[in-house]
Structure formats: structure tokens, C-alpha cells
CSV table of C-alpha atoms and ligand atoms in Angstrom, one decimal:
chain,number,residue,atom,x,y,z
A,1,MET,CA,0.0,0.0,0.0
A,2,ASP,CA,1.3,3.5,-0.8
A,3,GLN,CA,1.9,6.2,1.8
A,4,LEU,CA,3.1,9.7,1.6
A,5,VAL,CA,5.9,10.8,3.9
A,6,ILE,CA,6.0,14.5,4.5
A,7,HIS,CA,8.5,16.7,6.4
A,8,GLY,CA,6.6,19.9,7.0
A,9,GLY,CA,7.4,23.5,7.6
A,10,VAL,CA,8.5,24.5,4.1
A,11,PRO,CA,6.6,27.4,2.5
A,12,LEU,CA,5.6,26.4,-1.0
A,13,LYS,CA,7.3,28.4,-3.8
A,14,GLY,CA,7.2,28.3,-7.6
A,15,GLU,CA,4.9,27.2,-10.4
A,16,VAL,CA,2.5,24.4,-10.8
A,17,PHE,CA,0.4,23.3,-13.8
A,18,ILE,CA,-3.3,22.5,-13.1
A,19,SER,CA,-4.7,19.3,-14.7
A,20,GLY,CA,-8.0,18.8,-16.4
A,21,ALA,CA,-11.0,18.5,-14.0
A,22,LYS,CA,-11.9,15.0,-12.8
A,23,ASN,CA,-15.6,15.9,-12.2
A,24,ALA,CA,-15.8,17.3,-15.8
A,25,ALA,CA,-13.9,14.4,-17.4
A,26,LEU,CA,-16.2,11.7,-15.9
A,27,PRO,CA,-19.5,13.0,-17.4
A,28,LEU,CA,-17.8,14.0,-20.6
A,29,LEU,CA,-16.4,10.4,-21.1
A,30,CYS,CA,-20.0,9.1,-20.6
A,31,ALA,CA,-21.3,11.6,-23.3
A,32,SER,CA,-19.3,9.6,-25.8
A,33,LEU,CA,-22.1,7.0,-25.5
A,34,LEU,CA,-24.5,9.4,-27.2
A,35,THR,CA,-23.0,9.2,-30.7
A,36,SER,CA,-21.6,6.6,-33.0
A,37,GLU,CA,-19.0,9.0,-34.2
A,38,VAL,CA,-15.6,9.6,-32.6
A,39,ILE,CA,-15.3,11.9,-29.6
A,40,ALA,CA,-11.8,13.1,-28.8
A,41,PHE,CA,-10.8,14.8,-25.5
A,42,THR,CA,-7.7,16.6,-24.5
A,43,ASN,CA,-6.6,17.9,-21.1
A,44,LEU,CA,-7.8,14.6,-19.7
A,45,PRO,CA,-6.5,14.1,-16.2
A,46,ASP,CA,-4.5,10.9,-15.6
A,47,LEU,CA,-6.4,9.6,-12.5
A,48,LYS,CA,-7.6,6.4,-11.0
A,49,ASP,CA,-11.3,7.5,-11.3
A,50,VAL,CA,-10.9,8.4,-15.0
A,51,ASN,CA,-9.2,5.0,-15.6
A,52,THR,CA,-12.0,3.2,-13.8
A,53,LEU,CA,-14.6,4.9,-16.0
A,54,ILE,CA,-12.6,4.1,-19.2
A,55,GLN,CA,-12.5,0.5,-18.1
A,56,LEU,CA,-16.3,0.5,-17.6
A,57,LEU,CA,-16.8,2.0,-21.0
A,58,MET,CA,-14.5,-0.6,-22.6
A,59,SER,CA,-16.4,-3.4,-20.8
A,60,MET,CA,-19.5,-2.2,-22.7
A,61,GLY,CA,-17.7,-2.3,-26.0
A,62,VAL,CA,-16.7,1.3,-26.4
A,63,GLN,CA,-13.5,1.5,-28.5
A,64,VAL,CA,-10.8,3.6,-26.9
A,65,GLU,CA,-7.5,5.0,-27.9
A,66,HIS,CA,-6.1,6.4,-24.7
A,67,GLN,CA,-2.8,8.2,-24.1
A,68,LYS,CA,-2.1,9.8,-20.7
A,69,ASN,CA,-3.9,13.1,-21.3
A,70,SER,CA,-5.9,12.5,-24.4
A,71,ILE,CA,-8.4,10.0,-25.5
A,72,ARG,CA,-10.6,9.1,-28.5
A,73,LEU,CA,-13.7,7.1,-27.9
A,74,SER,CA,-16.1,5.5,-30.4
A,75,SER,CA,-19.4,3.9,-29.4
A,76,THR,CA,-20.8,2.2,-32.5
A,77,SER,CA,-24.2,0.6,-32.3
A,78,ASP,CA,-22.6,-2.6,-30.9
A,79,ILE,CA,-22.7,-1.5,-27.3
A,80,ASN,CA,-23.7,-3.8,-24.4
A,81,SER,CA,-25.7,-1.6,-22.0
A,82,PHE,CA,-24.6,-3.2,-18.8
A,83,ALA,CA,-22.6,-1.6,-16.0
A,84,SER,CA,-21.5,-4.3,-13.5
A,85,TYR,CA,-21.4,-3.9,-9.7
A,86,GLU,CA,-17.7,-4.7,-9.8
A,87,LEU,CA,-16.9,-1.6,-11.7
A,88,VAL,CA,-19.7,0.7,-10.4
A,89,LYS,CA,-19.0,0.0,-6.7
A,90,THR,CA,-15.6,1.6,-6.8
A,91,MET,CA,-16.9,4.9,-8.2
A,92,ARG,CA,-20.3,6.4,-7.8
A,93,ALA,CA,-20.0,8.6,-10.9
A,94,SER,CA,-20.3,5.4,-13.0
A,95,VAL,CA,-24.1,5.9,-12.7
A,96,LEU,CA,-23.5,8.7,-15.3
A,97,VAL,CA,-23.7,6.0,-18.0
A,98,LEU,CA,-27.4,5.4,-17.3
A,99,GLY,CA,-28.9,8.5,-19.0
A,100,PRO,CA,-26.8,8.2,-22.2
A,101,LEU,CA,-27.4,4.4,-22.6
A,102,LEU,CA,-31.1,4.6,-22.0
A,103,THR,CA,-31.7,7.5,-24.4
A,104,ARG,CA,-29.6,6.1,-27.2
A,105,PHE,CA,-30.1,2.4,-27.0
A,106,GLY,CA,-33.6,2.2,-25.2
A,107,SER,CA,-32.4,0.1,-22.3
A,108,ALA,CA,-29.7,-0.1,-19.6
A,109,LYS,CA,-28.8,-2.2,-16.7
A,110,VAL,CA,-26.6,-0.3,-14.3
A,111,SER,CA,-25.6,-1.3,-10.8
A,112,LEU,CA,-26.7,0.9,-7.9
A,113,PRO,CA,-23.6,2.7,-6.6
A,114,GLY,CA,-24.4,2.0,-3.0
A,115,GLY,CA,-23.3,4.1,0.0
A,116,CYS,CA,-20.0,5.7,0.3
A,117,ALA,CA,-17.8,6.9,3.1
A,118,ILE,CA,-19.0,10.5,3.1
A,119,GLY,CA,-22.7,9.8,3.3
A,120,GLU,CA,-25.6,8.0,1.9
A,121,ARG,CA,-25.7,9.7,-1.5
A,122,PRO,CA,-28.8,8.1,-3.1
A,123,VAL,CA,-29.6,8.3,-6.9
A,124,ASP,CA,-33.3,8.6,-6.5
A,125,LEU,CA,-33.4,11.9,-8.3
A,126,HIS,CA,-31.6,10.4,-11.4
A,127,ILE,CA,-34.2,7.6,-11.4
A,128,LYS,CA,-37.3,9.9,-10.8
A,129,GLY,CA,-36.2,12.2,-13.6
A,130,LEU,CA,-35.9,9.4,-16.1
A,131,GLN,CA,-39.2,8.0,-15.0
A,132,ALA,CA,-40.8,11.4,-15.6
A,133,MET,CA,-39.4,11.2,-19.2
A,134,GLY,CA,-41.3,7.9,-19.6
A,135,ALA,CA,-38.7,5.3,-18.7
A,136,HIS,CA,-39.8,2.1,-17.0
A,137,ILE,CA,-37.4,1.4,-14.2
A,138,ASP,CA,-37.1,-1.5,-11.8
A,139,ILE,CA,-34.6,-2.2,-9.1
A,140,GLU,CA,-33.6,-5.8,-9.4
A,141,GLN,CA,-30.9,-7.4,-7.3
A,142,GLY,CA,-29.0,-4.2,-6.8
A,143,TYR,CA,-29.3,-3.1,-10.4
A,144,ILE,CA,-31.2,-0.2,-12.0
A,145,VAL,CA,-33.0,-1.9,-14.9
A,146,ALA,CA,-34.3,0.7,-17.3
A,147,HIS,CA,-36.3,0.6,-20.5
A,148,ALA,CA,-37.8,3.3,-22.8
A,149,LYS,CA,-38.5,3.0,-26.5
A,150,LYS,CA,-38.1,6.7,-26.6
A,151,LEU,CA,-37.7,9.2,-23.8
A,152,ILE,CA,-40.1,12.1,-23.9
A,153,GLY,CA,-39.2,15.6,-22.9
A,154,THR,CA,-40.9,17.0,-19.8
A,155,ARG,CA,-40.5,19.4,-16.9
A,156,ILE,CA,-38.4,17.9,-14.1
A,157,PHE,CA,-38.1,19.6,-10.7
A,158,MET,CA,-35.3,18.3,-8.5
A,159,ASP,CA,-35.9,19.0,-4.8
A,160,THR,CA,-32.2,18.8,-4.0
A,161,VAL,CA,-29.5,20.3,-6.2
A,162,THR,CA,-27.6,17.3,-7.6
A,163,VAL,CA,-24.6,17.6,-9.9
A,164,THR,CA,-24.4,14.2,-11.4
A,165,GLY,CA,-28.2,14.0,-11.4
A,166,THR,CA,-28.4,17.2,-13.5
A,167,GLU,CA,-25.7,15.8,-15.8
A,168,ASN,CA,-27.4,12.4,-16.2
A,169,LEU,CA,-30.8,13.9,-17.0
A,170,MET,CA,-29.2,16.5,-19.4
A,171,MET,CA,-27.5,13.7,-21.3
A,172,ALA,CA,-30.8,11.7,-21.4
A,173,ALA,CA,-32.7,14.8,-22.7
A,174,VAL,CA,-30.4,15.6,-25.6
A,175,LEU,CA,-31.8,12.7,-27.6
A,176,ALA,CA,-35.3,12.6,-26.2
A,177,GLU,CA,-38.4,13.6,-28.1
A,178,GLY,CA,-39.4,17.2,-27.5
A,179,THR,CA,-38.3,19.7,-24.8
A,180,THR,CA,-37.0,18.9,-21.3
A,181,VAL,CA,-36.8,21.6,-18.6
A,182,LEU,CA,-34.6,20.8,-15.6
A,183,GLU,CA,-35.6,23.0,-12.7
A,184,ASN,CA,-33.4,23.6,-9.6
A,185,ALA,CA,-30.6,22.3,-11.8
A,186,ALA,CA,-26.9,22.3,-10.6
A,187,ARG,CA,-25.0,25.4,-11.7
A,188,GLU,CA,-21.5,23.9,-11.2
A,189,PRO,CA,-18.9,24.8,-13.9
A,190,GLU,CA,-18.6,21.0,-14.7
A,191,VAL,CA,-22.3,21.0,-15.7
A,192,VAL,CA,-21.6,23.9,-18.0
A,193,ASP,CA,-18.5,22.1,-19.5
A,194,LEU,CA,-20.6,19.1,-20.3
A,195,ALA,CA,-23.3,21.3,-21.9
A,196,SER,CA,-20.7,23.1,-24.0
A,197,CYS,CA,-19.4,19.8,-25.3
A,198,LEU,CA,-22.9,18.4,-26.0
A,199,ILE,CA,-23.7,21.6,-27.9
A,200,LYS,CA,-20.5,21.1,-30.0
A,201,MET,CA,-21.9,17.6,-30.7
A,202,GLY,CA,-25.2,19.1,-32.0
A,203,ALA,CA,-27.3,19.2,-28.9
A,204,LYS,CA,-29.8,22.1,-28.3
A,205,ILE,CA,-29.3,23.3,-24.7
A,206,LYS,CA,-30.0,26.7,-23.1
A,207,GLY,CA,-29.7,28.0,-19.6
A,208,HIS,CA,-26.7,25.9,-18.4
A,209,GLY,CA,-25.0,27.7,-15.6
A,210,SER,CA,-28.4,28.8,-14.3
A,211,ASP,CA,-30.8,26.7,-12.3
A,212,VAL,CA,-33.2,26.2,-15.2
A,213,ILE,CA,-31.8,24.2,-18.1
A,214,THR,CA,-33.9,23.7,-21.3
A,215,ILE,CA,-33.0,21.0,-23.7
A,216,GLU,CA,-34.7,20.4,-27.0
A,217,GLY,CA,-34.1,16.9,-28.1
A,218,VAL,CA,-32.4,16.2,-31.5
A,219,LYS,CA,-32.3,12.9,-33.5
A,220,ASN,CA,-28.6,12.4,-33.6
A,221,LEU,CA,-25.4,13.8,-32.2
A,222,THR,CA,-22.1,13.9,-34.0
A,223,GLY,CA,-18.4,13.5,-33.0
A,224,THR,CA,-16.3,16.3,-31.8
A,225,ASP,CA,-13.1,17.2,-30.1
A,226,TYR,CA,-13.1,19.0,-26.8
A,227,SER,CA,-10.6,20.3,-24.2
A,228,ILE,CA,-11.6,19.5,-20.7
A,229,MET,CA,-11.8,22.5,-18.2
A,230,PRO,CA,-9.1,22.9,-15.6
A,231,ASP,CA,-9.8,21.3,-12.2
A,232,ARG,CA,-11.1,23.9,-9.8
A,233,ILE,CA,-10.7,21.7,-6.8
A,234,GLU,CA,-7.1,20.8,-7.6
A,235,THR,CA,-6.6,24.5,-8.0
A,236,GLY,CA,-8.2,25.3,-4.7
A,237,THR,CA,-6.2,22.6,-3.0
A,238,PHE,CA,-2.8,24.0,-4.2
A,239,LEU,CA,-4.0,27.6,-3.3
A,240,VAL,CA,-4.8,26.5,0.3
A,241,ALA,CA,-1.5,24.5,0.5
A,242,ALA,CA,0.4,27.7,-0.5
A,243,ALA,CA,-1.5,29.9,2.0
A,244,ALA,CA,-1.3,27.4,4.9
A,245,THR,CA,2.5,27.1,4.5
A,246,GLY,CA,2.9,30.9,4.1
A,247,GLY,CA,4.1,30.4,0.6
A,248,GLU,CA,3.9,32.1,-2.8
A,249,ILE,CA,3.0,30.2,-6.0
A,250,LEU,CA,1.7,30.6,-9.5
A,251,LEU,CA,-0.9,28.2,-10.8
A,252,ARG,CA,-0.8,27.9,-14.6
A,253,GLY,CA,-3.8,26.7,-16.5
A,254,ALA,CA,-6.1,27.6,-13.6
A,255,ARG,CA,-9.4,29.4,-14.1
A,256,ALA,CA,-10.2,31.9,-11.4
A,257,ARG,CA,-13.8,32.6,-12.5
A,258,SER,CA,-14.9,29.2,-11.3
A,259,LEU,CA,-13.5,29.8,-7.9
A,260,ASP,CA,-15.0,33.0,-6.6
A,261,ALA,CA,-16.1,31.6,-3.2
A,262,VAL,CA,-12.7,30.0,-2.6
A,263,LEU,CA,-10.7,33.0,-3.6
A,264,ASP,CA,-12.8,35.3,-1.4
A,265,LYS,CA,-12.2,33.1,1.6
A,266,LEU,CA,-8.4,33.0,0.9
A,267,ALA,CA,-8.3,36.8,0.7
A,268,GLU,CA,-10.2,36.9,4.0
A,269,ALA,CA,-7.5,34.5,5.4
A,270,ASN,CA,-4.9,37.1,4.5
A,271,ALA,CA,-3.7,36.0,1.1
A,272,PHE,CA,-2.9,38.3,-1.8
A,273,ILE,CA,-4.3,36.9,-5.0
A,274,GLU,CA,-3.9,38.1,-8.6
A,275,HIS,CA,-5.3,36.3,-11.7
A,276,ASN,CA,-5.8,36.5,-15.4
A,277,ASP,CA,-7.5,34.2,-17.9
A,278,GLU,CA,-4.8,31.5,-17.6
A,279,SER,CA,-3.3,31.7,-14.2
A,280,ILE,CA,-3.7,32.5,-10.5
A,281,LYS,CA,-0.9,33.8,-8.3
A,282,ILE,CA,-1.2,33.6,-4.5
A,283,ARG,CA,1.1,35.1,-1.8
A,284,MET,CA,0.4,35.0,1.9
A,285,LYS,CA,0.7,38.5,3.3
A,286,GLY,CA,1.3,37.6,7.0
A,287,THR,CA,-0.5,35.7,9.7
A,288,ASN,CA,-3.2,33.2,8.7
A,289,HIS,CA,-6.4,34.7,10.0
A,290,GLY,CA,-8.6,31.6,9.4
A,291,VAL,CA,-12.0,31.7,7.9
A,292,SER,CA,-15.5,30.4,8.9
A,293,LEU,CA,-17.4,28.9,6.1
A,294,ARG,CA,-20.5,27.1,5.1
A,295,THR,CA,-20.7,24.6,2.1
A,296,ALA,CA,-23.5,24.9,-0.4
A,297,PRO,CA,-24.1,24.2,-4.1
A,298,TYR,CA,-22.3,26.4,-6.6
A,299,PRO,CA,-21.6,29.3,-6.7
A,300,ALA,CA,-21.4,29.1,-2.9
A,301,PHE,CA,-18.4,27.5,-1.1
A,302,PRO,CA,-17.8,23.9,-2.5
A,303,THR,CA,-18.0,20.9,-0.1
A,304,ASP,CA,-15.0,19.5,-2.0
A,305,MET,CA,-12.8,22.3,-0.5
A,306,GLN,CA,-14.1,22.1,3.1
A,307,ALA,CA,-11.5,19.6,4.5
A,308,GLN,CA,-8.6,21.5,3.0
A,309,PHE,CA,-9.7,24.8,4.6
A,310,MET,CA,-10.1,23.0,7.9
A,311,ALA,CA,-6.4,22.0,7.9
A,312,MET,CA,-5.5,25.7,7.3
A,313,ASN,CA,-7.8,26.9,10.0
A,314,ALA,CA,-6.2,24.4,12.4
A,315,VAL,CA,-3.2,26.8,12.7
A,316,ALA,CA,-5.0,30.1,12.2
A,317,ASP,CA,-5.5,33.0,14.6
A,318,GLY,CA,-8.6,32.5,16.8
A,319,THR,CA,-11.6,30.3,16.4
A,320,THR,CA,-13.5,29.4,13.2
A,321,VAL,CA,-16.6,27.4,12.4
A,322,VAL,CA,-16.9,25.2,9.3
A,323,THR,CA,-20.5,24.0,8.5
A,324,GLU,CA,-21.1,21.2,6.0
A,325,THR,CA,-24.6,21.3,4.4
A,326,ILE,CA,-24.2,18.9,1.5
A,327,PHE,CA,-23.0,15.5,2.9
A,328,GLU,CA,-23.9,14.2,6.3
A,329,ASN,CA,-20.6,12.4,7.1
A,330,ARG,CA,-17.9,14.6,5.8
A,331,PHE,CA,-15.8,15.3,8.9
A,332,MET,CA,-13.8,12.1,8.9
A,333,HIS,CA,-10.6,14.1,8.6
A,334,VAL,CA,-11.3,15.8,12.0
A,335,GLN,CA,-10.1,12.9,14.1
A,336,GLU,CA,-6.9,12.6,12.0
A,337,LEU,CA,-6.2,16.3,12.2
A,338,ARG,CA,-6.5,16.0,16.0
A,339,ARG,CA,-3.8,13.4,15.9
A,340,LEU,CA,-1.5,16.1,14.6
A,341,GLY,CA,-2.5,18.4,17.5
A,342,ALA,CA,-5.5,20.3,16.0
A,343,ASN,CA,-8.1,21.5,18.4
A,344,ILE,CA,-11.4,20.7,16.6
A,345,GLU,CA,-14.8,19.9,18.1
A,346,VAL,CA,-17.7,18.7,16.0
A,347,GLU,CA,-21.3,19.7,16.9
A,348,GLY,CA,-23.9,18.3,14.4
A,349,ASN,CA,-22.9,19.5,11.0
A,350,SER,CA,-20.4,22.1,12.2
A,351,ALA,CA,-16.8,21.9,13.3
A,352,ILE,CA,-15.4,24.4,15.7
A,353,ILE,CA,-11.7,24.9,15.2
A,354,ARG,CA,-9.6,26.7,17.8
A,355,GLY,CA,-6.4,27.6,16.1
A,356,VAL,CA,-3.2,26.3,17.7
A,357,SER,CA,0.3,27.6,17.2
A,358,LYS,CA,1.7,24.5,15.5
A,359,LEU,CA,0.9,20.9,14.4
A,360,ASP,CA,3.2,18.0,15.1
A,361,GLY,CA,3.8,15.2,12.6
A,362,ALA,CA,2.2,11.8,13.1
A,363,THR,CA,0.9,8.9,11.1
A,364,VAL,CA,-2.6,9.6,9.8
A,365,MET,CA,-5.0,7.7,7.7
A,366,ALA,CA,-6.8,9.0,4.6
A,367,THR,CA,-10.5,8.2,4.6
A,368,ASP,CA,-11.8,9.8,1.4
A,369,LEU,CA,-10.5,11.9,-1.5
A,370,ARG,CA,-10.7,15.4,-0.1
A,371,ALA,CA,-10.0,14.3,3.5
A,372,SER,CA,-6.7,13.0,2.1
A,373,ALA,CA,-5.9,16.4,0.6
A,374,SER,CA,-6.6,18.0,3.9
A,375,LEU,CA,-4.1,15.6,5.6
A,376,VAL,CA,-1.5,16.3,3.0
A,377,ILE,CA,-1.9,20.1,3.7
A,378,ALA,CA,-1.7,19.4,7.4
A,379,GLY,CA,1.5,17.4,6.9
A,380,LEU,CA,3.0,20.3,4.9
A,381,ILE,CA,2.2,22.6,7.9
A,382,ALA,CA,3.3,20.2,10.7
A,383,GLN,CA,6.7,20.1,12.3
A,384,GLY,CA,8.5,16.9,11.8
A,385,GLU,CA,7.4,13.8,9.9
A,386,THR,CA,3.8,13.1,8.9
A,387,VAL,CA,2.9,9.8,7.2
A,388,VAL,CA,-0.3,9.8,5.3
A,389,ASP,CA,-1.5,6.2,4.9
A,390,ARG,CA,-4.1,4.8,2.4
A,391,ILE,CA,-3.4,7.4,-0.3
A,392,TYR,CA,-5.2,5.4,-3.0
A,393,HIS,CA,-8.0,7.8,-2.2
A,394,LEU,CA,-5.8,10.7,-3.2
A,395,ASP,CA,-4.8,9.0,-6.5
A,396,ARG,CA,-8.5,8.9,-7.5
A,397,GLY,CA,-8.5,12.7,-7.9
A,398,TYR,CA,-5.1,14.3,-7.9
A,399,GLU,CA,-2.6,13.8,-10.7
A,400,ARG,CA,1.0,13.3,-9.6
A,401,ILE,CA,0.4,15.3,-6.4
A,402,GLU,CA,3.7,14.5,-4.7
A,403,GLU,CA,5.6,15.4,-7.8
A,404,LYS,CA,3.8,18.7,-8.2
A,405,LEU,CA,4.3,19.5,-4.5
A,406,SER,CA,8.0,18.5,-4.6
A,407,ASN,CA,8.4,20.9,-7.5
A,408,LEU,CA,7.1,23.6,-5.2
A,409,GLY,CA,9.8,22.8,-2.7
A,410,ALA,CA,7.8,20.5,-0.4
A,411,ASN,CA,9.7,17.6,1.2
A,412,ILE,CA,7.3,14.8,0.3
A,413,LYS,CA,7.8,11.3,-1.1
A,414,ARG,CA,5.8,8.3,-1.9
A,415,GLN,CA,6.7,5.0,-0.3
A,416,THR,CA,5.2,1.5,-0.8
A,417,THR,CA,4.8,-0.6,2.3
A,418,GLU,CA,4.6,-4.4,2.3
A,419,VAL,CA,1.1,-5.8,3.3
A,420,HIS,CA,1.3,-8.8,5.6
A,421,SER,CA,-1.8,-10.8,6.1
B,1,LIG,C1,-20.7,15.7,-7.2
B,1,LIG,C2,-19.2,15.6,-7.3
B,1,LIG,C3,-18.6,15.6,-5.9
B,1,LIG,C4,-19.2,16.8,-5.1
B,1,LIG,C5,-20.7,16.8,-5.1
B,1,LIG,C6,-21.3,18.0,-4.4
B,1,LIG,C7,-18.8,14.5,-9.4
B,1,LIG,C8,-18.4,13.3,-10.1
B,1,LIG,N1,-18.8,14.5,-8.1
B,1,LIG,O1,-21.1,14.5,-6.6
B,1,LIG,O2,-17.2,15.7,-6.0
B,1,LIG,O3,-18.7,16.6,-3.7
B,1,LIG,O4,-21.2,16.8,-6.5
B,1,LIG,O5,-20.8,19.2,-5.0
B,1,LIG,O6,-19.2,15.4,-10.0
B,1,LIG,N2,-28.8,13.5,-3.6
B,1,LIG,C9,-30.1,12.9,-3.4
B,1,LIG,N3,-30.6,12.2,-4.4
B,1,LIG,C10,-30.0,12.0,-5.6
B,1,LIG,C11,-28.7,12.7,-5.8
B,1,LIG,C12,-28.2,13.4,-4.8
B,1,LIG,O7,-30.6,13.1,-2.3
B,1,LIG,O8,-30.5,11.4,-6.5
B,1,LIG,C13,-28.2,14.3,-2.5
B,1,LIG,C14,-26.9,13.8,-2.0
B,1,LIG,O9,-27.0,12.7,-1.1
B,1,LIG,C15,-26.2,15.0,-1.5
B,1,LIG,C16,-26.7,16.1,-2.4
B,1,LIG,O10,-27.8,15.6,-3.1
B,1,LIG,O11,-26.6,15.3,-0.2
B,1,LIG,C17,-25.7,16.5,-3.5
B,1,LIG,O12,-25.2,15.4,-4.1
B,1,LIG,P1,-24.7,15.4,-5.6
B,1,LIG,O13,-24.6,16.8,-6.1
B,1,LIG,O14,-25.6,14.5,-6.4
B,1,LIG,O15,-23.3,14.8,-5.6
B,1,LIG,P2,-22.6,14.0,-6.7
B,1,LIG,O16,-23.2,14.4,-8.0
B,1,LIG,O17,-22.6,12.5,-6.4
């Protein structure tokens, strides 16, 4: 099993290149199921989650030519619309094949993703939306079994804002008959990236980026090539790492306009930030003031950045409160941060963080993707050696993180330990 060994206390300095967005790449890869023509993506991040999805698509018969950061996919009519539990269970976003398979091929059998470490995360809204479009759906032995000769456009109201739910229904609607209106839709930049690619493929979509998306179904979509947007969560993670270590870095390929809430909070924490269309520069001006925050759907503060800010707050001036409103069990990093000396108390869905003057290195265990990022940041702040165990979570969503951090001056290395049973 791989671990990261970090010797903290070094302010990050230098330049880092931001990779393509995981959460944009996953739905975009699924969109290739919507056409028999070739879809080519560039700026594809080289990540475990992306590779899992590619494996799933290949298991269905999608032809793939994949190099590290680019891919060409072709889904001729010879596709087997089956997504097995074995592949879906490792990654929830696999459920994004459901909408495209059903709308193009008329049937799909996709495993239910099940629970996950950060909360229950049902897919009821994906299913309800497809049913509203006329799909017949049964749950059989853990599988969503869906049939629809032709999906029919309709008005769909989602009572919770769901990112992948919006994406699944948008992909289903592009080949449906008539007009679909998605209300209370997710406004996340990754939803907009997917819509932009679908439009390049010939889809008729309006309102993406707002909470009402209107999709007029078309008969066929064509192939296209598309460059995936930069990863705003990877960007945010490096920004926080720089701020928390009192550093100064330039993030190339980063897009500031998808990060307003995060940049505001960093400025409040005492960082000086400059940006243009292609890069963001951050410099910590002095003491880390810490920031209270509350997660909510875009454009508010992203839940995927909550854990990283908590690590920074652990050594800030004074007391801060972090409130999580999206997922019910997303404080698993708290007990690990405490092992490094952080003073954090959890009350319901809020964490109260009393800043301490320093963290001390220890062995900690990563529990989910963003919690892992928070522990890496804590390790970069802590004095002495921190070992972050179970970093396979980190490899799901961060491309070459130890190499990128090393290039910024961090003392970090990956080591593989023997597993004895
Ligand atoms: C996506 C992101 C994930 C991010 C999350 C919230 C991807 C691949 N993943 O996850 O990184 O943390 O958005 O920004 O893009 N819900 C329901 N019923 C449903 C669907 C969702 O009740 O059918 C609830 C969930 O339990 C959760 C909330 O809605 O409480 C938001 O979840 P959702 O936006 O769907 O998260 P994901 O799309 O899975």
C-alpha cells in the first residue's frame, strides 16, 4: 500500500500546472455513448477514477485509444448496455452511463452505486427524472434496470441540487423527443463544461450555468473534439496549501472565474491573489487569519474544499466554524487532524476549530478523497514527519500530487509498504 511521507514546515514556492477536471472528465467520457462518431478529449487528467470509467466504457464495447492526457472514444451501435457492480461500486459517478445508454439504446442495466464513506448519496433523483421522461425502471438485485422505447421531454423539478443528477438527465434529454426543462438544476462549472461539449456535438441546450436548463431533443449527435476544463478543486487545494504554508505560488492553466467563493475566503484568510485568464498567483501576506465557512451548491463554497480549509484553520488565529450542508458524514478528517494536534470539536454538521500555534507530525489515515488532501496540507504545515496512509483515495482525484508539491519545494515522497496478512 502506498503512503506519503512529508517533512513539513517548508513554504511552497514556484509554479504548478493544473490538470483537467476530474468531475468534468467523468460525465464527458460518458457523453461519448451518445453518438456513433468519434469523440476526442484533450486535457484529460491521468487519474484512477478516470481510468475506472474508461474500463467501464470498454467493458461495454466502447472503442478507446487512450494516451495519458488525451483520448478518442467510439461507441458504434454494438454496445452492451450493462454496467457491472464490480466496476460501479468503486466509483459512484459510474451511474452517469445510465442516461446516455437509455436515451440512445432504449435500455440499460446499471448497478446501484451503494453508499460511500462521506454519506448515503442516493440516486433517487436520477431515477425519478428518467421515469418522468417515460422510462420504465425497476430495481432488481442491486441493479437499475431501465427501458424506454423513446424518452419524452418534460418538466423535471429536482428538490435537491444534484450535480451528477443534472448531468445524467441533461444527457438523457439531448436525444429525447421534445423539450425537457430541468428546474433547480446544478450550476456547477462542470455541468456547463458538459453542456458546452454536448452543444458542439449538435445538442440544443439553453440555460446551463443557471438553475433552469432547457434541452430540445435532437435525432442524432455527432463526434467532436473537446478540451476539458481545468480542475477547480485541484486549483483550490494548491492555493490552500500555499496559503497554509505561508508560501507564494503561480498556478498555470487555472481558471479563477470558477473559484470566486474559494478566492474570497483565501483573501479573508490574509492571502494576496492576482489572476488573469490563464493563471492565478497567491502570496500569503502575513499571519493566517482563518475563515469560517458554510458549504452549499455552486456558486457558494464547495463541499470538496471544506476539508482543505479546515487544515489551514487548524493553525490560524482565533476560532473558526466550518459548516457542512451537502453531505452528512464529511468530517472524517477531524479525528486525523486531531492526531496532529489540531483543536477541533464537532457539533452536528459544524466543526469548531480553535487555532493552535503548531501541528506536530504523526501517522494519519486518509478516509476519502478530499480528506486525504486535507491531511497532506496538514502534513505540509506540521513540524517533523507526517505519514499519510491509504493514499489510494488521493490517487482517485489528484494527478501526480507528490511530484507537483515537490516541484514547489515540499519535502514529500511516496513509499510503498509491504502488506502482511
Ligand atoms: C458531485 C461531485 C462531488 C461533489 C458533489 C457536491 C462528481 C463526479 N462528483 O457528486 O465531487 O462533492 O457533487 O458538489 O461530479 N442527492 C439525493 N438524491 C440524488 C442525488 C443526490 O438526495 O438522486 C443528494 C446527495 O445525497 C447529497 C446532495 O444531493 O446530499 C448533493 O449530491 P450530488 O450533487 O448528487 O453529488 P454527486 O453528483 O454525487
